[in-house]
Amino acid sequence: MVADWQPVRRTRTFEDVIAQIERRIAEDGLKAGDRLPAERSLAEQLGVSRSSVREAMRVLETLGVVSSQVGRGPDAGAVLTSRPDTALTDLLRLHLGLASLELREVIDTRLMIERWAAARAASAGSDTSGLATALAGMDAATSAEEFVEHDTAFHCALADASGNRLIAAIMRSLRDSMRRYAVEAVTRLGDTSVLRADHERILAAVRAGDPDEAANAVAEHLAHAYPSLS
Amino acid sequence: MVADWQPVRRTRTFEDVIAQIERRIAEDGLKAGDRLPAERSLAEQLGVSRSSVREAMRVLETLGVVSSQVGRGPDAGAVLTSRPDTALTDLLRLHLGLASLELREVIDTRLMIERWAAARAASAGSDTSGLATALAGMDAATSAEEFVEHDTAFHCALADASGNRLIAAIMRSLRDSMRRYAVEAVTRLGDTSVLRADHERILAAVRAGDPDEAANAVAEHLAHAYPSLS
DNA sequence: ACCACAGTATGGTCAGACCATATCGAAGCC
DNA sequence: GGCTTCGATATGGTCTGACCATACTGTGGT
């Protein structure tokens, strides 16, 4: 038996461009804030058309790795950034819309993450000022949308307090992509006093440095918010 | 004090195109497998240039929502797909390269996910044939790379067995993006018999339907594989 | 029934132009 | 000297139109 034939790898030009940029990032140790050459210049140096460079830029921008500004000066052009959140958010939102992911799966994931983050935040003795601020915002909220806004801030602050940026980014994306459903859930619930008590309990547990209690508080909180999925 | 001025929202053409496609997906209930109009046709219908349509396509392709084939026929053109994995993988790999995420954070995330998935798989009594197959592959492996290949398959099968596609997609991406480090870890370890015993223990726990034991087995396994990060 | 080949629709790439924007810099003014 | 003004310039954003490679489709011949 001879070796299997490998299908010819169709490499599109813009993929080569991405690969070269990625290589440069790794080799030259480029980091967020550093500038990339201008599109025209990059196209010339790589011997490709500007369109291909632009498509590569679109991909990198979508992945939250570069950000482009028009105009002239030190801030203009393509700059390396670090926004995994927005990329993740877009990704989840689109796939929720495509029904390739179900709400149930997203909420389960959120529960997993949040339990972990709460426990981690509690045992790390993290700063809880962000949590308190968000709590106050929820009290002042006059609509479901506004409530959800601060609720999101609370839970993202919790994820931030865990000290893991990947977890925090995933959390932020999950919340953003399911904002619509959160508003529905709050509206359906009507009374938010239960949720308020939950939040206080979570905050207290984190402050007390009790990981297990923090995780349980979070779990019960989500059960209250989404009773139909429990 | 007058109301704050809002910065003019610069909407790029391709963003409009994406928004319209996204709206169509939601309103027309398009799903994976459905075809989008050809680039030229879409450009004409939307009154924009083909370049803008192409940039929109690049973004959607990057997010794992569409896939383009050249040529002619039923399979040609832009087809809606559902590949959150590849998008996530690219995202994580690039951000690891950019050092906007640390390996430690990725491994912590992996531990969290894998504990959850193992427990879930155990309590759901999922099919374990994929796990067994991967285990056999690891035994037959003759190099660190090959071992890691089947190890990855094992852990992804575990995530699949949890029944949550989002979790599985995140797992797959985490593994893919840190493949390099996994090979290093195995090479450094030398002897893989400890890992083999861990895998057997995980498999046994899942088969026995013991969620706690499964989660603990996974946690100890990762501690063995990455002792420096424990 | 089969096969060969021209036709055609598709994405991939390129070149070149023009626009909007934002900075830079020199000229002019006080 | 310090200020404003305005043109020069570099940047991304968009469009047009062309050409190529690919892969199916249909036709005509065998």
Short mmCIF file of C-alpha atoms (C1' of nucleotides) in Angstrom, two decimals:
data_model
loop_
_atom_site.label_atom_id
_atom_site.label_comp_id
_atom_site.label_asym_id
_atom_site.label_seq_id
_atom_site.Cartn_x
_atom_site.Cartn_y
_atom_site.Cartn_z
CA MET A 1 0.00 0.00 0.00
CA VAL A 2 1.43 3.32 -1.06
CA ALA A 3 1.15 6.41 1.02
CA ASP A 4 -2.17 8.15 0.84
CA TRP A 5 -2.32 11.16 -1.35
CA GLN A 6 -2.75 14.35 0.52
CA PRO A 7 -5.25 16.73 -1.00
CA VAL A 8 -3.47 19.77 -2.33
CA ARG A 9 -3.62 22.35 0.37
CA ARG A 10 -5.27 25.29 -1.23
CA THR A 11 -3.66 28.17 0.53
CA ARG A 12 -5.33 31.43 -0.12
CA THR A 13 -3.15 34.47 -0.28
CA PHE A 14 -4.64 36.17 2.72
CA GLU A 15 -3.96 33.05 4.78
CA ASP A 16 -0.30 33.34 3.93
CA VAL A 17 -0.40 36.94 4.98
CA ILE A 18 -1.96 36.03 8.30
CA ALA A 19 0.62 33.32 8.84
CA GLN A 20 3.45 35.73 8.19
CA ILE A 21 2.01 38.31 10.53
CA GLU A 22 1.53 35.64 13.15
CA ARG A 23 5.09 34.52 12.71
CA ARG A 24 6.29 38.05 13.14
CA ILE A 25 4.30 38.39 16.30
CA ALA A 26 5.91 35.27 17.71
CA GLU A 27 9.46 35.91 16.50
CA ASP A 28 9.72 39.62 17.06
CA GLY A 29 7.83 39.42 20.31
CA LEU A 30 5.30 41.98 19.18
CA LYS A 31 2.71 42.80 21.77
CA ALA A 32 -0.46 44.77 22.17
CA GLY A 33 0.11 48.39 21.25
CA ASP A 34 2.72 47.75 18.59
CA ARG A 35 1.98 48.94 15.10
CA LEU A 36 1.86 46.92 11.93
CA PRO A 37 3.02 48.36 8.60
CA ALA A 38 0.44 50.16 6.53
CA GLU A 39 -1.70 48.07 4.21
CA ARG A 40 -0.08 49.41 1.06
CA SER A 41 3.39 48.94 2.44
CA LEU A 42 2.65 45.44 3.67
CA ALA A 43 1.18 44.52 0.31
CA GLU A 44 4.27 45.69 -1.48
CA GLN A 45 6.67 43.97 0.91
CA LEU A 46 4.78 40.70 0.67
CA GLY A 47 4.27 40.96 -3.06
CA VAL A 48 0.51 40.64 -2.88
CA SER A 49 -2.35 42.92 -3.62
CA ARG A 50 -3.79 45.24 -1.08
CA SER A 51 -7.06 43.32 -1.17
CA SER A 52 -5.37 40.24 0.18
CA VAL A 53 -3.75 42.22 2.94
CA ARG A 54 -7.08 43.74 3.77
CA GLU A 55 -8.78 40.37 4.00
CA ALA A 56 -6.05 39.22 6.34
CA MET A 57 -6.61 42.33 8.43
CA ARG A 58 -10.33 41.66 8.58
CA VAL A 59 -9.65 38.19 9.94
CA LEU A 60 -7.19 39.41 12.53
CA GLU A 61 -9.54 42.18 13.50
CA THR A 62 -12.35 39.65 13.87
CA LEU A 63 -10.16 37.59 16.15
CA GLY A 64 -9.51 40.63 18.29
CA VAL A 65 -5.84 40.81 17.48
CA VAL A 66 -5.55 44.02 15.52
CA SER A 67 -7.51 47.22 15.35
CA SER A 68 -7.41 49.73 12.52
CA GLN A 69 -7.66 53.47 12.65
CA VAL A 70 -7.78 55.76 9.67
CA GLY A 71 -5.95 59.00 9.38
CA ARG A 72 -2.38 59.80 10.01
CA GLY A 73 -0.07 59.86 12.95
CA PRO A 74 1.21 57.55 15.64
CA ASP A 75 -2.22 56.13 16.39
CA ALA A 76 -3.23 55.51 12.80
CA GLY A 77 -2.94 52.28 10.95
CA ALA A 78 -3.18 48.73 12.20
CA VAL A 79 -2.30 48.31 15.85
CA LEU A 80 -2.00 45.05 17.72
CA THR A 81 -4.65 44.80 20.36
CA SER A 82 -5.92 42.22 22.73
CA ARG A 83 -9.67 41.95 22.72
CA PRO A 84 -10.59 38.30 22.95
CA ASP A 85 -13.95 39.32 24.44
CA THR A 86 -15.48 40.96 21.41
CA ALA A 87 -14.40 38.12 19.19
CA LEU A 88 -15.88 35.55 21.52
CA THR A 89 -19.06 37.55 21.81
CA ASP A 90 -19.58 37.72 18.08
CA LEU A 91 -18.84 34.06 17.79
CA LEU A 92 -21.33 32.99 20.42
CA ARG A 93 -24.03 35.37 19.24
CA LEU A 94 -23.84 34.14 15.67
CA HIS A 95 -23.85 30.51 16.64
CA LEU A 96 -26.76 31.01 18.99
CA GLY A 97 -28.59 32.61 16.09
CA LEU A 98 -27.70 29.72 13.84
CA ALA A 99 -29.08 27.37 16.46
CA SER A 100 -25.85 25.42 16.37
CA LEU A 101 -25.77 26.07 20.08
CA GLU A 102 -28.73 25.92 22.42
CA LEU A 103 -29.43 28.32 25.24
CA ARG A 104 -29.31 25.42 27.62
CA GLU A 105 -25.72 24.71 26.70
CA VAL A 106 -24.73 28.33 27.16
CA ILE A 107 -26.36 28.57 30.57
CA ASP A 108 -24.79 25.33 31.72
CA THR A 109 -21.45 26.68 30.66
CA ARG A 110 -22.11 29.88 32.47
CA LEU A 111 -22.99 28.04 35.63
CA MET A 112 -19.81 26.06 35.45
CA ILE A 113 -17.69 29.14 34.93
CA GLU A 114 -19.40 31.19 37.52
CA ARG A 115 -19.18 28.59 40.23
CA TRP A 116 -15.49 28.29 39.53
CA ALA A 117 -14.94 32.03 39.42
CA ALA A 118 -16.85 32.63 42.63
CA ALA A 119 -14.90 29.96 44.47
CA ARG A 120 -11.64 31.28 43.11
CA ALA A 121 -12.47 34.86 43.97
CA ALA A 122 -13.41 33.85 47.49
CA SER A 123 -10.26 31.90 48.14
CA ALA A 124 -8.08 34.56 46.57
CA GLY A 125 -9.59 37.28 48.72
CA SER A 126 -9.97 39.51 45.71
CA ASP A 127 -11.12 43.07 45.63
CA THR A 128 -14.91 43.24 45.83
CA SER A 129 -15.51 46.91 45.13
CA GLY A 130 -16.67 46.20 41.58
CA LEU A 131 -19.23 43.79 42.90
CA ALA A 132 -20.59 46.32 45.39
CA THR A 133 -20.84 49.01 42.73
CA ALA A 134 -22.81 46.76 40.44
CA LEU A 135 -25.08 45.78 43.28
CA ALA A 136 -25.89 49.42 43.94
CA GLY A 137 -26.59 49.89 40.24
CA MET A 138 -29.11 47.09 40.28
CA ASP A 139 -30.93 48.68 43.19
CA ALA A 140 -31.23 51.92 41.29
CA ALA A 141 -32.40 50.27 38.08
CA THR A 142 -35.83 51.25 36.80
CA SER A 143 -36.22 48.80 33.94
CA ALA A 144 -35.41 45.22 33.17
CA GLU A 145 -32.82 46.33 30.62
CA GLU A 146 -31.10 48.53 33.14
CA PHE A 147 -31.21 45.84 35.78
CA VAL A 148 -29.67 43.32 33.43
CA GLU A 149 -26.98 45.83 32.57
CA HIS A 150 -25.80 46.04 36.15
CA ASP A 151 -26.43 42.37 36.73
CA THR A 152 -24.06 41.65 33.87
CA ALA A 153 -21.53 44.00 35.41
CA PHE A 154 -21.83 42.15 38.71
CA HIS A 155 -21.20 38.78 37.21
CA CYS A 156 -18.38 40.02 35.01
CA ALA A 157 -16.79 41.64 38.04
CA LEU A 158 -17.02 38.28 39.74
CA ALA A 159 -15.22 36.66 36.83
CA ASP A 160 -12.60 39.41 36.86
CA ALA A 161 -12.08 38.81 40.55
CA SER A 162 -11.11 35.23 39.78
CA GLY A 163 -7.91 36.59 38.26
CA ASN A 164 -8.16 34.50 35.12
CA ARG A 165 -8.52 36.65 32.03
CA LEU A 166 -9.62 33.82 29.78
CA ILE A 167 -12.42 32.93 32.15
CA ALA A 168 -13.35 36.59 32.40
CA ALA A 169 -13.41 36.94 28.63
CA ILE A 170 -15.59 33.88 28.21
CA MET A 171 -17.91 35.13 30.93
CA ARG A 172 -18.25 38.52 29.29
CA SER A 173 -19.01 36.93 25.95
CA LEU A 174 -21.56 34.56 27.37
CA ARG A 175 -23.35 37.40 29.06
CA ASP A 176 -23.27 39.66 26.03
CA SER A 177 -24.53 37.01 23.68
CA MET A 178 -27.44 36.07 25.91
CA ARG A 179 -28.40 39.57 27.04
CA ARG A 180 -31.69 39.22 25.19
CA TYR A 181 -32.63 36.10 27.10
CA ALA A 182 -31.56 37.64 30.39
CA VAL A 183 -33.92 40.56 29.88
CA GLU A 184 -36.71 38.13 29.12
CA ALA A 185 -35.94 36.14 32.24
CA VAL A 186 -35.97 39.21 34.48
CA THR A 187 -39.19 40.48 32.91
CA ARG A 188 -40.84 37.13 33.41
CA LEU A 189 -39.69 37.04 37.00
CA GLY A 190 -41.10 40.46 37.77
CA ASP A 191 -39.85 40.74 41.31
CA THR A 192 -36.09 41.08 41.59
CA SER A 193 -35.83 40.90 45.34
CA VAL A 194 -34.90 37.23 45.21
CA LEU A 195 -32.08 38.03 42.84
CA ARG A 196 -30.96 40.86 45.07
CA ALA A 197 -30.74 38.55 48.04
CA ASP A 198 -28.76 36.08 45.94
CA HIS A 199 -26.28 38.73 44.95
CA GLU A 200 -25.80 39.83 48.53
CA ARG A 201 -25.20 36.26 49.53
CA ILE A 202 -22.61 35.80 46.80
CA LEU A 203 -20.85 39.00 47.77
CA ALA A 204 -20.86 38.06 51.43
CA ALA A 205 -19.40 34.64 50.68
CA VAL A 206 -16.62 36.12 48.57
CA ARG A 207 -15.83 38.65 51.25
CA ALA A 208 -15.82 35.94 53.88
CA GLY A 209 -13.41 33.90 51.78
CA ASP A 210 -15.69 30.89 51.69
CA PRO A 211 -15.29 29.18 48.29
CA ASP A 212 -17.90 26.46 48.77
CA GLU A 213 -20.55 28.84 49.97
CA ALA A 214 -19.75 31.21 47.10
CA ALA A 215 -20.13 28.44 44.54
CA ASN A 216 -23.38 27.24 46.04
CA ALA A 217 -24.77 30.75 46.21
CA VAL A 218 -24.03 31.23 42.53
CA ALA A 219 -25.64 27.92 41.63
CA GLU A 220 -28.81 28.75 43.49
CA HIS A 221 -28.86 32.20 41.98
CA LEU A 222 -28.87 30.83 38.46
CA ALA A 223 -31.54 28.34 39.41
CA HIS A 224 -33.69 31.27 40.52
CA ALA A 225 -33.05 33.24 37.36
CA TYR A 226 -33.67 30.36 34.98
CA PRO A 227 -36.05 28.03 36.82
CA SER A 228 -37.18 26.35 33.63
CA LEU A 229 -33.72 25.01 32.93
CA SER A 230 -32.93 23.55 36.29
CA MET B 1 -25.11 71.17 30.69
CA VAL B 2 -26.30 69.89 27.37
CA ALA B 3 -26.45 66.25 26.48
CA ASP B 4 -23.13 64.64 25.71
CA TRP B 5 -22.27 64.35 22.08
CA GLN B 6 -22.14 60.86 20.83
CA PRO B 7 -19.22 60.09 18.59
CA VAL B 8 -20.43 59.44 15.08
CA ARG B 9 -20.73 55.73 14.66
CA ARG B 10 -18.55 54.94 11.72
CA THR B 11 -20.16 51.93 10.18
CA ARG B 12 -18.05 50.26 7.61
CA THR B 13 -19.80 48.78 4.63
CA PHE B 14 -18.80 45.23 5.32
CA GLU B 15 -20.24 45.54 8.82
CA ASP B 16 -23.58 46.44 7.29
CA VAL B 17 -23.31 43.43 5.06
CA ILE B 18 -22.62 41.18 8.03
CA ALA B 19 -25.53 42.67 9.92
CA GLN B 20 -27.88 42.03 7.02
CA ILE B 21 -26.70 38.47 6.61
CA GLU B 22 -27.08 37.94 10.33
CA ARG B 23 -30.58 39.36 10.19
CA ARG B 24 -31.44 37.01 7.37
CA ILE B 25 -30.14 34.09 9.35
CA ALA B 26 -32.37 35.02 12.27
CA GLU B 27 -35.47 35.99 10.29
CA ASP B 28 -35.44 33.35 7.62
CA GLY B 29 -34.36 30.68 10.03
CA LEU B 30 -31.37 29.76 7.93
CA LYS B 31 -29.34 26.93 9.32
CA ALA B 32 -26.13 25.09 8.67
CA GLY B 33 -26.09 23.71 5.17
CA ASP B 34 -28.10 26.48 3.57
CA ARG B 35 -26.50 28.45 0.80
CA LEU B 36 -25.93 32.17 0.64
CA PRO B 37 -26.17 34.07 -2.65
CA ALA B 38 -23.01 34.33 -4.70
CA GLU B 39 -20.68 37.20 -3.92
CA ARG B 40 -21.44 39.07 -7.11
CA SER B 41 -25.15 38.62 -6.70
CA LEU B 42 -25.08 39.67 -3.07
CA ALA B 43 -23.03 42.73 -3.94
CA GLU B 44 -25.53 43.78 -6.55
CA GLN B 45 -28.55 43.16 -4.33
CA LEU B 46 -27.03 45.14 -1.46
CA GLY B 47 -25.73 47.88 -3.70
CA VAL B 48 -22.13 47.51 -2.54
CA SER B 49 -18.93 46.41 -4.15
CA ARG B 50 -17.83 42.85 -4.23
CA SER B 51 -14.84 43.74 -2.05
CA SER B 52 -17.11 44.70 0.80
CA VAL B 53 -19.07 41.50 0.45
CA ARG B 54 -15.83 39.57 0.44
CA GLU B 55 -14.61 41.23 3.61
CA ALA B 56 -17.90 40.36 5.26
CA MET B 57 -17.47 36.77 4.11
CA ARG B 58 -13.97 36.65 5.55
CA VAL B 59 -15.30 37.73 8.91
CA LEU B 60 -18.12 35.23 8.89
CA GLU B 61 -15.74 32.54 7.77
CA THR B 62 -13.38 33.44 10.59
CA LEU B 63 -16.21 33.11 13.05
CA GLY B 64 -16.97 29.66 11.70
CA VAL B 65 -20.34 30.59 10.31
CA VAL B 66 -19.84 30.26 6.59
CA SER B 67 -17.54 28.27 4.39
CA SER B 68 -16.74 29.04 0.77
CA GLN B 69 -16.09 26.64 -2.06
CA VAL B 70 -15.07 27.64 -5.52
CA GLY B 71 -16.41 26.11 -8.66
CA ARG B 72 -19.92 25.52 -9.72
CA GLY B 73 -22.76 23.37 -8.57
CA PRO B 74 -24.82 22.72 -5.47
CA ASP B 75 -21.83 22.66 -3.17
CA ALA B 76 -20.17 25.76 -4.53
CA GLY B 77 -20.45 29.21 -3.11
CA ALA B 78 -20.89 30.30 0.46
CA VAL B 79 -22.59 27.76 2.68
CA LEU B 80 -23.65 28.28 6.24
CA THR B 81 -21.66 26.05 8.53
CA SER B 82 -21.23 25.57 12.21
CA ARG B 83 -17.62 25.36 13.23
CA PRO B 84 -17.17 27.23 16.47
CA ASP B 85 -14.13 25.06 17.22
CA THR B 86 -11.81 26.32 14.54
CA ALA B 87 -12.70 29.91 15.28
CA LEU B 88 -12.04 29.43 18.97
CA THR B 89 -8.79 27.65 18.25
CA ASP B 90 -7.46 30.45 16.10
CA LEU B 91 -8.51 32.97 18.67
CA LEU B 92 -6.79 31.25 21.56
CA ARG B 93 -3.66 30.46 19.60
CA LEU B 94 -3.21 34.04 18.51
CA HIS B 95 -3.82 35.45 21.94
CA LEU B 96 -1.44 32.97 23.51
CA GLY B 97 1.13 34.13 20.98
CA LEU B 98 0.42 37.73 21.82
CA ALA B 99 0.94 36.92 25.48
CA SER B 100 -2.39 38.48 26.25
CA LEU B 101 -3.18 35.14 27.81
CA GLU B 102 -0.86 33.05 29.91
CA LEU B 103 -0.52 29.31 29.76
CA ARG B 104 -1.46 29.14 33.39
CA GLU B 105 -4.83 30.70 32.65
CA VAL B 106 -5.49 28.29 29.82
CA ILE B 107 -4.63 25.27 31.91
CA ASP B 108 -6.75 26.45 34.79
CA THR B 109 -9.62 26.86 32.40
CA ARG B 110 -9.01 23.42 31.03
CA LEU B 111 -9.04 21.92 34.49
CA MET B 112 -12.33 23.61 35.26
CA ILE B 113 -13.92 22.41 32.05
CA GLU B 114 -12.60 18.94 32.27
CA ARG B 115 -13.71 18.37 35.83
CA TRP B 116 -17.16 19.51 34.85
CA ALA B 117 -17.25 17.41 31.70
CA ALA B 118 -16.04 14.29 33.47
CA ALA B 119 -18.63 14.65 36.19
CA ARG B 120 -21.34 15.31 33.67
CA ALA B 121 -20.32 12.39 31.49
CA ALA B 122 -20.29 10.10 34.49
CA SER B 123 -23.72 11.09 35.73
CA ALA B 124 -25.19 11.00 32.24
CA GLY B 125 -23.92 7.49 31.63
CA SER B 126 -22.62 8.52 28.23
CA ASP B 127 -21.08 6.30 25.61
CA THR B 128 -17.43 5.63 26.43
CA SER B 129 -16.29 3.91 23.25
CA GLY B 130 -14.48 7.04 22.06
CA LEU B 131 -12.53 7.14 25.29
CA ALA B 132 -11.50 3.52 24.98
CA THR B 133 -10.38 3.98 21.41
CA ALA B 134 -8.20 6.94 22.32
CA LEU B 135 -6.73 5.00 25.21
CA ALA B 136 -5.70 2.21 22.87
CA GLY B 137 -4.16 4.79 20.54
CA MET B 138 -2.02 6.16 23.35
CA ASP B 139 -0.72 2.69 24.15
CA ALA B 140 0.35 2.24 20.54
CA ALA B 141 1.99 5.64 20.31
CA THR B 142 5.71 5.70 19.59
CA SER B 143 6.45 9.39 19.98
CA ALA B 144 5.43 12.23 22.20
CA GLU B 145 3.60 13.87 19.32
CA GLU B 146 1.62 10.75 18.60
CA PHE B 147 0.86 10.25 22.26
CA VAL B 148 -0.41 13.80 22.59
CA GLU B 149 -2.55 13.28 19.51
CA HIS B 150 -4.44 10.44 21.13
CA ASP B 151 -4.37 12.09 24.50
CA THR B 152 -6.12 15.05 22.95
CA ALA B 153 -8.65 12.71 21.39
CA PHE B 154 -9.28 11.17 24.79
CA HIS B 155 -9.94 14.46 26.49
CA CYS B 156 -12.05 15.77 23.64
CA ALA B 157 -14.08 12.57 23.72
CA LEU B 158 -14.61 13.20 27.39
CA ALA B 159 -15.89 16.68 26.63
CA ASP B 160 -18.13 15.30 23.89
CA ALA B 161 -19.51 12.79 26.34
CA SER B 162 -20.69 15.64 28.52
CA GLY B 163 -23.28 16.37 25.87
CA ASN B 164 -22.61 20.11 25.80
CA ARG B 165 -21.35 21.23 22.42
CA LEU B 166 -20.11 24.59 23.65
CA ILE B 167 -18.01 22.94 26.32
CA ALA B 168 -16.74 20.45 23.77
CA ALA B 169 -15.83 23.23 21.35
CA ILE B 170 -13.96 25.16 24.03
CA MET B 171 -12.16 22.00 25.09
CA ARG B 172 -11.10 21.22 21.55
CA SER B 173 -9.82 24.73 21.08
CA LEU B 174 -7.92 24.76 24.31
CA ARG B 175 -6.21 21.52 23.42
CA ASP B 176 -5.39 22.58 19.89
CA SER B 177 -3.98 25.89 20.93
CA MET B 178 -1.74 24.37 23.59
CA ARG B 179 -0.67 21.29 21.66
CA ARG B 180 2.89 22.57 21.62
CA TYR B 181 3.05 22.81 25.38
CA ALA B 182 1.45 19.40 25.79
CA VAL B 183 4.18 17.78 23.71
CA GLU B 184 6.79 19.54 25.82
CA ALA B 185 5.13 18.33 28.99
CA VAL B 186 5.01 14.71 27.83
CA THR B 187 8.60 14.83 26.66
CA ARG B 188 9.73 16.25 29.97
CA LEU B 189 7.81 13.59 31.82
CA GLY B 190 9.39 10.75 29.86
CA ASP B 191 7.41 7.92 31.33
CA THR B 192 3.77 7.93 30.40
CA SER B 193 2.67 5.07 32.62
CA VAL B 194 1.38 7.48 35.26
CA LEU B 195 -0.73 9.21 32.64
CA ARG B 196 -1.99 5.87 31.43
CA ALA B 197 -3.12 4.90 34.90
CA ASP B 198 -4.85 8.27 35.23
CA HIS B 199 -6.73 7.75 32.02
CA GLU B 200 -7.85 4.31 33.06
CA ARG B 201 -9.06 5.70 36.34
CA ILE B 202 -11.03 8.44 34.59
CA LEU B 203 -12.58 5.96 32.20
CA ALA B 204 -13.50 3.62 35.03
CA ALA B 205 -15.12 6.42 37.00
CA VAL B 206 -17.18 7.53 34.02
CA ARG B 207 -18.26 3.97 33.34
CA ALA B 208 -19.15 3.49 37.01
CA GLY B 209 -21.24 6.65 36.88
CA ASP B 210 -19.35 8.26 39.74
CA PRO B 211 -19.17 12.02 39.07
CA ASP B 212 -17.06 12.97 42.08
CA GLU B 213 -14.49 10.28 41.45
CA ALA B 214 -14.37 11.26 37.77
CA ALA B 215 -13.76 14.91 38.61
CA ASN B 216 -11.07 14.06 41.13
CA ALA B 217 -9.38 11.68 38.74
CA VAL B 218 -9.21 14.41 36.11
CA ALA B 219 -7.83 16.92 38.57
CA GLU B 220 -5.07 14.58 39.67
CA HIS B 221 -4.30 13.72 36.08
CA LEU B 222 -3.69 17.32 35.18
CA ALA B 223 -1.58 17.76 38.28
CA HIS B 224 0.59 14.89 37.07
CA ALA B 225 0.87 16.30 33.57
CA TYR B 226 1.67 19.86 34.63
CA PRO B 227 3.32 19.52 38.04
CA SER B 228 4.93 22.93 37.80
CA LEU B 229 1.58 24.67 37.68
CA SER B 230 -0.09 22.93 40.57
"C1'" DA C 1 -24.96 4.36 -22.62
"C1'" DC C 2 -20.75 6.52 -22.46
"C1'" DC C 3 -17.23 9.95 -23.01
"C1'" DA C 4 -14.98 14.31 -24.40
"C1'" DC C 5 -15.20 19.01 -24.44
"C1'" DA C 6 -16.95 23.66 -24.54
"C1'" DG C 7 -19.75 26.64 -21.61
"C1'" DT C 8 -20.45 28.89 -17.36
"C1'" DA C 9 -20.93 30.17 -12.51
"C1'" DT C 10 -18.21 30.31 -8.65
"C1'" DG C 11 -14.56 32.22 -5.48
"C1'" DG C 12 -9.53 34.16 -5.60
"C1'" DT C 13 -6.53 37.77 -6.96
"C1'" DC C 14 -4.93 41.83 -8.82
"C1'" DA C 15 -4.35 46.81 -10.36
"C1'" DG C 16 -5.71 51.28 -10.05
"C1'" DA C 17 -8.55 54.77 -8.86
"C1'" DC C 18 -11.08 57.86 -5.67
"C1'" DC C 19 -12.91 59.24 -1.04
"C1'" DA C 20 -12.90 60.48 4.06
"C1'" DT C 21 -10.21 61.15 7.84
"C1'" DA C 22 -6.60 62.62 10.81
"C1'" DT C 23 -2.16 64.37 11.49
"C1'" DC C 24 1.79 67.20 10.20
"C1'" DG C 25 4.01 71.26 8.80
"C1'" DA C 26 4.75 75.42 6.78
"C1'" DA C 27 3.07 79.90 5.96
"C1'" DG C 28 1.00 83.84 7.64
"C1'" DC C 29 -0.63 86.68 11.32
"C1'" DC C 30 -0.65 88.83 15.88
"C1'" DG D 1 7.71 83.94 20.07
"C1'" DG D 2 3.27 82.02 19.86
"C1'" DC D 3 -0.91 81.58 17.50
"C1'" DT D 4 -4.10 80.20 13.74
"C1'" DT D 5 -4.93 78.63 9.09
"C1'" DC D 6 -4.75 75.77 5.48
"C1'" DG D 7 -2.53 72.78 2.22
"C1'" DA D 8 0.22 68.41 1.95
"C1'" DT D 9 0.27 63.75 3.09
"C1'" DA D 10 -0.43 59.14 4.95
"C1'" DT D 11 -3.82 56.24 6.43
"C1'" DG D 12 -7.85 53.02 5.95
"C1'" DG D 13 -12.47 52.45 3.22
"C1'" DT D 14 -14.68 51.70 -1.05
"C1'" DC D 15 -15.45 50.90 -5.76
"C1'" DT D 16 -14.65 49.22 -10.60
"C1'" DG D 17 -13.31 46.08 -13.80
"C1'" DA D 18 -10.51 42.76 -15.19
"C1'" DC D 19 -8.42 38.11 -15.24
"C1'" DC D 20 -7.47 33.38 -13.31
"C1'" DA D 21 -8.45 28.61 -11.40
"C1'" DT D 22 -11.86 25.58 -10.29
"C1'" DA D 23 -15.66 22.53 -10.76
"C1'" DC D 24 -20.01 21.49 -12.32
"C1'" DT D 25 -23.42 21.35 -16.61
"C1'" DG D 26 -24.94 20.32 -20.76
"C1'" DT D 27 -24.19 19.14 -25.40
"C1'" DG D 28 -22.68 16.54 -29.05
"C1'" DG D 29 -20.26 12.72 -30.82
"C1'" DT D 30 -19.11 7.85 -30.43
#
